[in-house]
Short mmCIF file of C-alpha atoms in Angstrom, two decimals:
data_model
loop_
_atom_site.label_atom_id
_atom_site.label_comp_id
_atom_site.label_asym_id
_atom_site.label_seq_id
_atom_site.Cartn_x
_atom_site.Cartn_y
_atom_site.Cartn_z
CA MET A 1 -3.93 -35.25 -19.10
CA THR A 2 -1.90 -32.41 -19.01
CA ALA A 3 -0.77 -30.51 -16.11
CA ASP A 4 -2.46 -27.17 -15.14
CA ALA A 5 -0.09 -24.60 -14.59
CA THR A 6 -2.27 -22.83 -12.12
CA ARG A 7 -2.09 -25.45 -9.55
CA ALA A 8 2.08 -25.61 -10.02
CA ARG A 9 3.20 -23.91 -6.59
CA GLN A 10 6.69 -24.50 -6.66
CA ARG A 11 9.05 -22.98 -9.13
CA LEU A 12 12.58 -25.24 -9.40
CA PHE A 13 15.93 -24.54 -10.72
CA VAL A 14 17.41 -27.28 -12.88
CA ARG A 15 20.49 -27.93 -14.56
CA ASP A 16 19.67 -30.09 -17.57
CA PRO A 17 18.39 -29.11 -20.18
CA ILE A 18 14.90 -29.04 -21.13
CA THR A 19 13.02 -30.29 -23.74
CA ALA A 20 9.03 -30.92 -24.09
CA ASP A 21 8.75 -34.54 -22.55
CA SER A 22 12.69 -34.98 -20.73
CA GLU A 23 13.11 -36.36 -17.73
CA ILE A 24 14.89 -33.75 -15.49
CA GLU A 25 16.58 -34.89 -12.54
CA LEU A 26 16.60 -32.90 -9.54
CA ALA A 27 19.06 -31.99 -6.15
CA PRO A 28 18.94 -34.12 -3.80
CA GLU A 29 17.73 -31.46 -1.56
CA GLN A 30 15.40 -29.98 -3.55
CA SER A 31 14.18 -33.46 -3.83
CA HIS A 32 14.40 -34.01 -0.15
CA TYR A 33 12.43 -30.53 0.56
CA LEU A 34 9.85 -31.16 -2.09
CA GLU A 35 9.23 -34.69 -0.13
CA HIS A 36 9.81 -34.01 3.40
CA VAL A 37 9.13 -29.97 3.81
CA MET A 38 6.55 -29.30 1.12
CA ARG A 39 5.22 -33.10 1.34
CA LEU A 40 4.75 -33.07 -2.60
CA LYS A 41 3.48 -36.34 -4.05
CA PRO A 42 4.47 -37.28 -8.05
CA GLY A 43 2.17 -36.21 -10.21
CA THR A 44 2.11 -32.55 -8.66
CA PRO A 45 2.57 -29.51 -11.24
CA VAL A 46 5.80 -27.59 -10.99
CA LYS A 47 7.78 -25.02 -12.45
CA ILE A 48 10.98 -25.49 -13.61
CA PHE A 49 13.91 -23.07 -15.53
CA ASN A 50 17.74 -23.64 -15.76
CA GLY A 51 18.30 -20.45 -17.46
CA LEU A 52 18.75 -21.15 -20.91
CA ASP A 53 14.95 -22.90 -22.01
CA GLY A 54 12.68 -20.74 -20.27
CA GLU A 55 10.33 -21.61 -17.77
CA TRP A 56 8.50 -24.88 -18.25
CA LEU A 57 5.12 -26.35 -16.71
CA GLY A 58 6.14 -30.29 -15.37
CA THR A 59 4.96 -32.60 -13.32
CA ILE A 60 6.65 -34.42 -10.77
CA SER A 61 7.48 -38.01 -12.00
CA GLU A 62 9.70 -39.50 -8.68
CA LEU A 63 10.44 -38.38 -5.18
CA ARG A 64 11.76 -40.68 -2.80
CA LYS A 65 14.97 -41.04 -0.66
CA LYS A 66 16.69 -37.85 -2.08
CA LYS A 67 15.86 -39.05 -5.57
CA GLY A 68 13.71 -36.53 -7.71
CA SER A 69 12.93 -35.56 -11.03
CA VAL A 70 10.33 -33.85 -13.12
CA THR A 71 9.25 -34.59 -16.68
CA ALA A 72 9.18 -31.63 -18.38
CA GLU A 73 5.58 -30.44 -20.05
CA ARG A 74 5.34 -27.62 -22.42
CA GLN A 75 7.26 -24.15 -21.95
CA LEU A 76 4.85 -21.29 -20.45
CA ARG A 77 7.70 -18.71 -21.15
CA ALA A 78 10.56 -18.09 -23.22
CA GLN A 79 13.80 -16.96 -22.51
CA GLY A 80 13.81 -13.66 -22.81
CA ASN A 81 16.94 -11.23 -22.53
CA GLU A 82 17.63 -10.66 -18.64
CA VAL A 83 20.22 -8.15 -18.51
CA GLY A 84 21.38 -6.42 -15.23
CA PRO A 85 24.37 -4.70 -13.98
CA THR A 86 27.04 -6.56 -11.87
CA LEU A 87 26.99 -5.43 -7.95
CA VAL A 88 30.10 -5.08 -6.77
CA PHE A 89 30.05 -5.60 -2.98
CA ALA A 90 32.17 -5.53 0.17
CA PRO A 91 30.86 -8.70 2.71
CA ILE A 92 28.71 -7.48 5.68
CA LYS A 93 27.38 -8.84 8.91
CA LYS A 94 25.77 -12.72 8.23
CA GLN A 95 21.98 -11.12 7.79
CA ARG A 96 22.35 -8.51 6.05
CA LEU A 97 24.28 -10.04 3.73
CA ASP A 98 21.94 -12.35 3.65
CA PHE A 99 18.81 -9.96 2.84
CA LEU A 100 21.32 -8.10 0.37
CA ILE A 101 22.13 -11.20 -1.96
CA GLU A 102 18.44 -11.87 -2.20
CA LYS A 103 16.93 -8.51 -2.88
CA ALA A 104 19.87 -7.79 -5.38
CA VAL A 105 18.33 -11.29 -7.37
CA GLU A 106 14.82 -9.42 -6.80
CA LEU A 107 16.07 -6.33 -8.27
CA GLY A 108 17.59 -8.54 -11.74
CA ALA A 109 21.19 -8.14 -10.78
CA GLN A 110 22.97 -10.20 -13.27
CA SER A 111 26.04 -10.78 -10.80
CA LEU A 112 27.20 -10.48 -7.58
CA GLN A 113 30.82 -9.33 -7.41
CA PRO A 114 32.14 -9.68 -3.45
CA VAL A 115 35.45 -7.52 -3.32
CA ILE A 116 37.65 -7.20 -0.38
CA THR A 117 38.19 -4.03 0.70
CA GLN A 118 41.08 -1.98 2.89
CA HIS A 119 38.26 -0.68 5.18
CA GLY A 120 36.07 -4.38 5.03
CA ILE A 121 34.72 -5.71 8.33
CA THR A 122 35.55 -9.12 6.67
CA ASP A 123 36.67 -10.54 4.03
CA LYS A 124 34.95 -14.36 4.13
CA VAL A 125 32.44 -15.08 2.16
CA ARG A 126 30.66 -18.56 2.01
CA LEU A 127 30.45 -19.39 -1.65
CA ASP A 128 28.39 -22.34 -1.40
CA ARG A 129 25.85 -20.45 1.14
CA LEU A 130 25.56 -17.51 -1.66
CA GLN A 131 25.07 -19.65 -4.35
CA ALA A 132 21.98 -21.08 -2.31
CA GLN A 133 20.31 -18.59 -1.51
CA VAL A 134 20.82 -16.90 -5.00
CA ILE A 135 18.65 -19.55 -6.61
CA GLU A 136 16.13 -19.83 -3.98
CA ALA A 137 15.29 -16.04 -4.36
CA ALA A 138 15.81 -16.31 -8.09
CA GLU A 139 13.09 -19.46 -7.99
CA GLN A 140 10.96 -16.90 -5.85
CA CYS A 141 10.83 -13.97 -7.68
CA GLU A 142 10.06 -15.15 -11.24
CA ARG A 143 12.92 -14.73 -12.86
CA LEU A 144 14.25 -17.04 -15.63
CA THR A 145 18.21 -16.62 -14.93
CA VAL A 146 20.18 -17.20 -11.94
CA PRO A 147 22.95 -14.78 -11.18
CA GLU A 148 26.55 -15.38 -11.31
CA VAL A 149 28.09 -15.30 -7.95
CA CYS A 150 32.05 -14.51 -8.84
CA GLU A 151 34.78 -15.57 -6.53
CA PRO A 152 35.99 -12.54 -3.94
CA VAL A 153 39.16 -10.43 -4.56
CA ARG A 154 40.77 -7.57 -4.11
CA LEU A 155 38.63 -4.21 -5.26
CA LEU A 156 41.56 -2.70 -6.40
CA ASP A 157 42.39 -6.26 -8.87
CA TRP A 158 39.34 -6.02 -9.94
CA VAL A 159 39.50 -2.59 -10.73
CA ALA A 160 42.87 -3.19 -12.51
CA ASN A 161 41.46 -6.38 -15.00
CA LEU A 162 38.06 -4.74 -16.08
CA PRO A 163 36.97 -5.68 -19.47
CA GLU A 164 37.18 -2.45 -22.06
CA ASN A 165 33.50 -1.85 -22.03
CA HIS A 166 32.23 -1.50 -18.26
CA HIS A 167 31.19 1.24 -16.70
CA LEU A 168 31.37 1.74 -12.92
CA LEU A 169 28.72 3.66 -11.34
CA PHE A 170 30.37 3.98 -8.07
CA CYS A 171 28.56 4.84 -4.65
CA ASP A 172 30.48 7.53 -3.36
CA GLU A 173 29.38 8.56 0.57
CA THR A 174 31.56 11.43 0.51
CA GLY A 175 29.19 13.16 -1.29
CA SER A 176 31.56 13.74 -4.64
CA GLY A 177 28.77 11.96 -7.32
CA SER A 178 25.90 14.27 -8.64
CA PRO A 179 22.69 12.00 -7.80
CA ILE A 180 22.41 8.39 -9.15
CA GLY A 181 19.28 8.77 -11.16
CA GLU A 182 20.79 12.26 -12.44
CA VAL A 183 23.73 10.16 -13.96
CA LEU A 184 21.87 6.91 -15.01
CA SER A 185 18.89 9.51 -17.14
CA GLN A 186 22.17 11.33 -18.85
CA LEU A 187 23.91 8.01 -19.60
CA LEU A 188 20.94 6.82 -21.34
CA ALA A 189 20.62 9.90 -23.03
CA LYS A 190 23.79 9.24 -24.45
CA GLY A 191 22.95 5.73 -25.60
CA ALA A 192 24.33 3.42 -22.63
CA GLY A 193 21.11 2.45 -21.93
CA SER A 194 21.05 0.35 -24.90
CA PHE A 195 22.65 -2.95 -23.82
CA ILE A 196 18.74 -3.91 -22.52
CA ASP A 197 18.00 -3.65 -26.16
CA ASN A 198 20.83 -6.75 -26.35
CA THR A 199 23.56 -4.88 -28.42
CA ASN A 200 25.33 -4.95 -24.89
CA VAL A 201 27.45 -1.68 -26.06
CA VAL A 202 27.82 -1.38 -22.22
CA ASN A 203 28.40 -3.99 -18.86
CA HIS A 204 27.21 -1.78 -16.23
CA ALA A 205 28.67 -2.56 -12.56
CA ILE A 206 27.20 -0.52 -9.39
CA VAL A 207 29.90 -0.66 -6.26
CA ILE A 208 29.10 -0.27 -2.63
CA GLY A 209 31.53 0.36 -0.55
CA PRO A 210 32.13 -1.13 2.90
CA GLU A 211 30.11 0.22 6.12
CA GLY A 212 33.47 1.73 6.94
CA GLY A 213 33.82 3.56 3.08
CA PHE A 214 36.46 2.65 0.67
CA SER A 215 39.73 4.30 1.28
CA ALA A 216 41.57 7.19 0.43
CA ASP A 217 43.28 4.74 -2.15
CA GLU A 218 40.48 2.66 -3.22
CA LEU A 219 38.74 6.23 -3.92
CA GLU A 220 42.14 7.95 -5.83
CA ARG A 221 42.02 4.64 -7.93
CA ILE A 222 38.65 4.12 -8.68
CA ARG A 223 38.06 7.43 -10.02
CA LYS A 224 41.19 6.99 -12.27
CA GLN A 225 39.42 4.73 -14.62
CA PRO A 226 37.91 6.15 -17.72
CA PHE A 227 34.69 4.52 -17.82
CA ALA A 228 33.58 5.10 -13.07
CA THR A 229 31.01 7.71 -12.87
CA PRO A 230 30.66 8.77 -9.03
CA VAL A 231 27.19 8.74 -8.23
CA SER A 232 25.51 9.85 -4.42
CA LEU A 233 22.58 8.30 -2.90
CA GLY A 234 20.85 11.53 -1.11
CA PRO A 235 21.28 13.34 2.06
CA ARG A 236 21.08 10.28 4.22
CA ILE A 237 23.81 7.84 5.51
CA LEU A 238 22.54 4.56 4.26
CA ARG A 239 23.46 1.24 5.06
CA ALA A 240 25.49 -0.82 2.95
CA GLU A 241 22.78 -3.16 1.90
CA THR A 242 20.26 -0.37 1.92
CA ALA A 243 23.15 1.63 -0.23
CA ALA A 244 22.61 -1.24 -2.68
CA ILE A 245 19.45 -2.17 -3.14
CA ALA A 246 18.53 1.51 -3.50
CA ALA A 247 21.24 1.49 -6.22
CA LEU A 248 19.56 -1.14 -7.96
CA THR A 249 16.36 -0.01 -8.06
CA VAL A 250 17.29 3.22 -9.45
CA PHE A 251 19.15 1.77 -12.31
CA GLN A 252 16.13 -0.40 -12.99
CA ASP A 253 14.13 2.45 -12.95
CA ARG A 254 15.74 4.73 -14.71
CA ILE A 255 18.00 2.62 -17.58
CA GLY A 256 17.01 -1.17 -16.73
CA ASP A 257 13.99 -3.10 -17.36
CA TRP A 258 11.38 -1.66 -15.24
CA SER A 259 9.27 -0.68 -18.07
CA HIS A 260 8.72 -3.93 -18.26
CA ARG A 261 5.78 -4.95 -16.76
CA PRO A 262 4.97 -8.40 -14.15
CA VAL A 263 4.49 -11.68 -15.42
CA ALA A 264 1.48 -12.73 -15.61
CA ARG A 265 0.11 -13.90 -11.42
CA ASP A 266 -2.70 -17.09 -11.10
CA MET B 1 37.12 23.68 26.89
CA THR B 2 34.84 23.12 23.51
CA ALA B 3 34.20 19.44 22.76
CA ASP B 4 35.13 18.04 19.55
CA ALA B 5 32.29 17.53 17.29
CA THR B 6 34.31 14.94 15.06
CA ARG B 7 35.05 12.55 18.30
CA ALA B 8 31.26 12.68 18.93
CA ARG B 9 30.75 8.51 17.69
CA GLN B 10 27.10 8.51 19.33
CA ARG B 11 24.12 10.19 18.07
CA LEU B 12 20.96 10.57 20.44
CA PHE B 13 17.28 11.46 19.97
CA VAL B 14 15.86 13.31 22.94
CA ARG B 15 12.82 14.65 24.17
CA ASP B 16 13.26 17.92 25.64
CA PRO B 17 14.12 20.87 23.42
CA ILE B 18 17.49 22.04 22.82
CA THR B 19 19.00 25.44 23.69
CA ALA B 20 22.54 26.23 24.87
CA ASP B 21 23.85 25.06 27.90
CA SER B 22 20.38 23.23 28.46
CA GLU B 23 20.86 20.32 30.36
CA ILE B 24 18.85 17.47 28.57
CA GLU B 25 17.74 14.18 30.23
CA LEU B 26 18.09 10.75 28.39
CA ALA B 27 15.66 7.90 28.59
CA PRO B 28 17.02 5.14 30.80
CA GLU B 29 17.40 2.69 28.48
CA GLN B 30 19.35 4.96 26.41
CA SER B 31 21.52 5.78 29.56
CA HIS B 32 21.91 1.97 30.19
CA TYR B 33 23.30 1.67 27.00
CA LEU B 34 25.66 4.98 26.79
CA GLU B 35 26.90 3.52 30.31
CA HIS B 36 27.08 -0.34 29.74
CA VAL B 37 27.17 -1.10 26.66
CA MET B 38 29.35 1.46 25.09
CA ARG B 39 31.22 2.32 28.40
CA LEU B 40 31.13 5.88 28.14
CA LYS B 41 31.81 8.36 31.24
CA PRO B 42 30.65 11.88 31.80
CA GLY B 43 32.27 14.51 29.41
CA THR B 44 32.54 12.35 26.63
CA PRO B 45 31.20 14.44 23.63
CA VAL B 46 28.09 13.46 21.42
CA LYS B 47 25.58 14.52 18.89
CA ILE B 48 21.83 15.09 19.94
CA PHE B 49 18.80 15.98 17.92
CA ASN B 50 14.77 16.19 19.33
CA GLY B 51 13.39 16.51 15.42
CA LEU B 52 12.73 20.14 16.12
CA ASP B 53 15.86 22.19 17.28
CA GLY B 54 18.17 20.65 14.82
CA GLU B 55 21.13 18.45 15.67
CA TRP B 56 23.66 19.45 18.47
CA LEU B 57 26.89 18.86 19.96
CA GLY B 58 26.96 18.12 23.68
CA THR B 59 28.73 15.79 26.15
CA ILE B 60 27.59 14.09 28.58
CA SER B 61 27.13 15.28 32.08
CA GLU B 62 26.21 12.49 34.69
CA LEU B 63 25.54 8.59 33.62
CA ARG B 64 24.83 6.56 36.23
CA LYS B 65 22.47 3.96 37.37
CA LYS B 66 20.08 4.56 34.15
CA LYS B 67 19.92 8.02 34.67
CA GLY B 68 22.07 9.97 32.42
CA SER B 69 21.68 13.91 30.91
CA VAL B 70 23.45 15.92 28.49
CA THR B 71 24.78 19.19 28.36
CA ALA B 72 23.85 21.28 24.89
CA GLU B 73 26.71 23.09 24.09
CA ARG B 74 26.40 24.30 19.79
CA GLN B 75 24.24 23.44 16.95
CA LEU B 76 25.84 21.83 14.77
CA ARG B 77 22.99 21.68 12.16
CA ALA B 78 20.10 23.64 11.54
CA GLN B 79 16.52 21.65 11.89
CA GLY B 80 15.80 21.24 7.68
CA ASN B 81 12.52 20.65 6.05
CA GLU B 82 12.51 16.83 6.06
CA VAL B 83 9.16 16.00 4.18
CA GLY B 84 8.82 12.50 2.98
CA PRO B 85 6.22 10.41 1.96
CA THR B 86 3.87 8.23 4.12
CA LEU B 87 4.87 4.20 4.20
CA VAL B 88 1.35 2.26 4.28
CA PHE B 89 2.32 -1.26 4.58
CA ALA B 90 0.84 -4.71 5.57
CA PRO B 91 2.53 -6.31 8.55
CA ILE B 92 4.69 -9.14 7.39
CA LYS B 93 7.03 -11.68 9.52
CA LYS B 94 9.38 -10.45 12.41
CA GLN B 95 12.67 -10.25 10.24
CA ARG B 96 11.48 -8.68 7.74
CA LEU B 97 9.39 -6.24 9.33
CA ASP B 98 12.28 -4.90 11.12
CA PHE B 99 13.87 -4.37 8.11
CA LEU B 100 11.30 -2.55 6.40
CA ILE B 101 11.32 -0.39 9.10
CA GLU B 102 15.20 0.16 9.23
CA LYS B 103 15.00 0.81 5.49
CA ALA B 104 12.06 2.84 5.47
CA VAL B 105 13.94 5.48 8.16
CA GLU B 106 16.68 5.65 6.12
CA LEU B 107 14.70 6.07 2.81
CA GLY B 108 13.10 9.26 4.37
CA ALA B 109 9.38 7.72 4.95
CA GLN B 110 8.20 10.93 7.04
CA SER B 111 5.13 8.51 8.97
CA LEU B 112 4.91 4.72 8.94
CA GLN B 113 1.33 3.52 9.13
CA PRO B 114 0.59 -0.44 9.40
CA VAL B 115 -2.45 -1.46 8.06
CA ILE B 116 -4.94 -4.71 8.69
CA THR B 117 -5.81 -5.88 4.95
CA GLN B 118 -7.96 -9.27 3.77
CA HIS B 119 -4.97 -11.30 2.49
CA GLY B 120 -2.27 -10.39 5.47
CA ILE B 121 -1.11 -12.78 7.08
CA THR B 122 -0.61 -10.91 10.56
CA ASP B 123 -2.77 -8.25 12.29
CA LYS B 124 -0.08 -7.93 15.31
CA VAL B 125 2.33 -5.13 15.37
CA ARG B 126 4.19 -4.37 18.20
CA LEU B 127 4.13 -0.85 18.14
CA ASP B 128 6.80 0.03 20.90
CA ARG B 129 9.01 -2.42 19.80
CA LEU B 130 8.41 -0.34 16.06
CA GLN B 131 9.11 2.83 17.66
CA ALA B 132 12.38 1.92 18.95
CA GLN B 133 13.20 0.67 15.82
CA VAL B 134 12.31 3.60 14.04
CA ILE B 135 14.75 5.90 16.98
CA GLU B 136 17.36 4.13 16.21
CA ALA B 137 17.48 4.06 12.86
CA ALA B 138 17.05 7.84 12.68
CA GLU B 139 19.74 8.17 14.92
CA GLN B 140 22.46 6.09 12.91
CA CYS B 141 21.69 7.43 9.43
CA GLU B 142 21.67 11.43 10.35
CA ARG B 143 18.19 12.48 9.98
CA LEU B 144 17.02 15.06 11.70
CA THR B 145 13.32 13.80 12.17
CA VAL B 146 12.20 10.88 13.38
CA PRO B 147 9.08 9.16 11.66
CA GLU B 148 5.74 9.03 13.01
CA VAL B 149 4.99 5.44 13.78
CA CYS B 150 1.16 5.15 13.51
CA GLU B 151 -1.66 3.05 15.21
CA PRO B 152 -2.77 0.24 12.80
CA VAL B 153 -6.30 0.66 10.74
CA ARG B 154 -7.86 -1.70 8.55
CA LEU B 155 -6.31 -0.33 5.06
CA LEU B 156 -9.95 0.69 3.55
CA ASP B 157 -10.92 2.44 6.27
CA TRP B 158 -7.64 4.37 6.42
CA VAL B 159 -8.24 4.93 2.39
CA ALA B 160 -12.31 6.05 3.57
CA ASN B 161 -10.84 8.51 6.15
CA LEU B 162 -7.96 10.14 3.97
CA PRO B 163 -7.77 13.63 4.13
CA GLU B 164 -8.33 15.43 0.95
CA ASN B 165 -4.70 16.61 -0.06
CA HIS B 166 -3.54 13.32 -0.11
CA HIS B 167 -2.10 11.27 -2.98
CA LEU B 168 -1.91 7.11 -3.05
CA LEU B 169 1.29 5.71 -4.66
CA PHE B 170 -0.26 2.37 -4.75
CA CYS B 171 1.80 -0.71 -6.05
CA ASP B 172 -0.71 -3.24 -7.97
CA GLU B 173 1.31 -6.50 -8.80
CA THR B 174 -1.83 -7.55 -10.80
CA GLY B 175 0.75 -5.18 -13.34
CA SER B 176 -2.49 -2.48 -13.99
CA GLY B 177 0.01 0.88 -13.31
CA SER B 178 2.44 2.39 -15.64
CA PRO B 179 6.15 2.33 -14.06
CA ILE B 180 6.29 4.02 -10.94
CA GLY B 181 9.44 6.13 -11.92
CA GLU B 182 7.19 7.23 -15.52
CA VAL B 183 4.25 7.93 -12.75
CA LEU B 184 6.33 9.96 -10.48
CA SER B 185 8.01 12.59 -13.42
CA GLN B 186 4.38 12.84 -14.49
CA LEU B 187 3.42 14.26 -11.04
CA LEU B 188 6.41 16.42 -10.56
CA ALA B 189 5.99 17.71 -14.39
CA LYS B 190 2.67 18.48 -13.09
CA GLY B 191 3.59 20.36 -9.85
CA ALA B 192 2.83 17.47 -7.25
CA GLY B 193 6.63 17.19 -6.48
CA SER B 194 6.32 20.87 -4.72
CA PHE B 195 5.81 19.73 -1.31
CA ILE B 196 9.37 19.39 -1.30
CA ASP B 197 10.07 22.79 -1.24
CA ASN B 198 7.73 23.43 1.82
CA THR B 199 4.77 24.62 0.24
CA ASN B 200 3.37 21.33 1.29
CA VAL B 201 0.44 21.01 -1.80
CA VAL B 202 0.24 16.96 -2.14
CA ASN B 203 1.08 14.44 0.79
CA HIS B 204 2.20 11.22 -0.71
CA ALA B 205 1.56 7.95 0.97
CA ILE B 206 2.66 4.89 -0.61
CA VAL B 207 0.87 1.83 -0.33
CA ILE B 208 2.07 -1.42 -0.15
CA GLY B 209 -0.33 -5.09 -0.22
CA PRO B 210 0.67 -8.07 2.23
CA GLU B 211 2.63 -11.13 0.69
CA GLY B 212 -0.61 -12.19 -0.70
CA GLY B 213 -1.68 -9.16 -2.78
CA PHE B 214 -4.54 -7.20 -2.01
CA SER B 215 -8.13 -8.09 -2.55
CA ALA B 216 -10.56 -7.88 -5.31
CA ASP B 217 -12.22 -5.42 -2.81
CA GLU B 218 -9.28 -3.46 -1.43
CA LEU B 219 -8.14 -3.29 -5.03
CA GLU B 220 -11.81 -2.04 -6.29
CA ARG B 221 -12.09 0.58 -3.06
CA ILE B 222 -8.66 1.90 -3.54
CA ARG B 223 -8.85 2.64 -7.48
CA LYS B 224 -12.12 4.32 -7.06
CA GLN B 225 -10.29 6.92 -4.68
CA PRO B 226 -10.07 10.13 -7.27
CA PHE B 227 -6.29 10.43 -5.73
CA ALA B 228 -4.87 7.12 -6.35
CA THR B 229 -2.80 6.27 -8.77
CA PRO B 230 -1.53 2.35 -9.36
CA VAL B 231 2.27 1.61 -10.19
CA SER B 232 4.11 -1.16 -11.07
CA LEU B 233 7.40 -2.01 -9.92
CA GLY B 234 9.19 -3.88 -12.93
CA PRO B 235 8.68 -7.26 -13.88
CA ARG B 236 9.89 -9.43 -11.29
CA ILE B 237 7.71 -10.50 -8.32
CA LEU B 238 9.50 -8.30 -5.34
CA ARG B 239 8.46 -9.70 -1.75
CA ALA B 240 6.52 -7.00 0.33
CA GLU B 241 9.41 -5.37 1.99
CA THR B 242 11.96 -4.77 -1.17
CA ALA B 243 8.65 -3.60 -3.12
CA ALA B 244 8.52 -0.78 0.15
CA ILE B 245 12.12 0.22 -0.78
CA ALA B 246 12.17 0.00 -3.65
CA ALA B 247 9.35 2.72 -4.39
CA LEU B 248 10.26 4.77 -1.54
CA THR B 249 13.94 4.76 -3.26
CA VAL B 250 12.30 5.56 -6.68
CA PHE B 251 9.66 8.01 -4.85
CA GLN B 252 13.01 9.89 -3.11
CA ASP B 253 14.99 9.90 -6.60
CA ARG B 254 12.27 11.00 -8.85
CA ILE B 255 10.68 13.77 -6.42
CA GLY B 256 11.61 13.36 -3.12
CA ASP B 257 15.21 14.73 -1.59
CA TRP B 258 17.62 12.76 -3.14
CA SER B 259 18.66 15.68 -5.16
CA HIS B 260 20.83 17.08 -1.92
CA ARG B 261 24.30 16.00 -0.98
CA PRO B 262 24.89 13.47 1.96
CA VAL B 263 25.71 15.25 5.11
CA ALA B 264 29.29 15.70 5.69
CA ARG B 265 31.16 12.37 7.53
CA ASP B 266 33.44 13.22 9.78
#
């Protein structure tokens, strides 16, 4: 009997390699959630992905006492090339950070880099929490990858240790930059958008300051980078999480993957 | 003595006309907040705006027992032309709706139209709550206007009663539309973006469906409108509030006011 993909309501990120007929182990929390919150039974069709082998249809083969597994059946989507920008952000208050993280995943950020800034309100980031949120958002928004969550570092250390092929778009609320859309379209015209064709010429990083803005020292050091471009995000004062969401959106619209259509929905 | 604008940390929306030396009454909740939460005293400089007379510097002249007033001193910014799109959205769960409203204000929506849809999860909208959120967000993001919050109506009634000079951009998650950025740039090339120059040729409305999507009936009726264009928002499945924020962002970037620089910050 073949599972019906239209009945697979749950989409699960798994750690194991996925091949036809392989038995994929679920994490204890995942199993608990499926059994006790969603009240699913063995035999239920689900979709699984691991960031490497595309999306597969499978059925739950075991689900009992925080132990669960899925038997992979057939591939629904091949692993595409999901290359998005890195989002570099200063930690903000909990509820707003939760929102920022969820939206960054939906908007295709490839990795999330928390940075400690001179005017930031907090240096604390719970990476395990971020990691769980990122997985949940990726499951929800039909991504085939889960963004990498990096260890927090000082902004200036991060800038100083940047690999050569990185380009920084830093959202400068003092208004020194040109509008972000114009900057990105000019970059695209120069060929810097070609990373979306898998040539990986340039890795873009979008840098968002804390609510208090970058310090004068930070601004000066970032501006000195050969591959940093200040951008502005319009005439209004945006909160940090709005700036992050808006910058990622314009990025995807202007030089990212928004020329692609959505995956078919059941 | 002249008040120091750089010391005016609070920005307040008021209802009265503002002219030099006029005494502007504050709302009871505003007065309470300033006295008991912010612990301000008479004599403190504040910024005020009413959506008509620009932004003014003033000083608190009275603040006691939920009664407060501000004496206007001098105009800091003239009332500009803040014409943004209407955001038409189906109510969603509380925390996500709060976020959507705040971000819509930051991103320059001119009015907010809640609509009741066939697949929507709720018909309930607390307009007084929305109104308060909209004012708070406008104060925060340096806008000179407060978006209008409209009474909820059925989506199909709203579509049927649309004035002639409206253009609908409806975010169609079935993927029937072209990418939103392309659509907007084409509209701009045809002159439909000229509303930002105060000619008001076209009023744009961005229509976002509920989490469950538009019904087949709704989609068919919207598509029949002569001035409705379906747009897509990239390959991932966006939550309703993400779709609203992203669509507003691309609108402002492509044909809205993001070519303007931010207001100077102190």
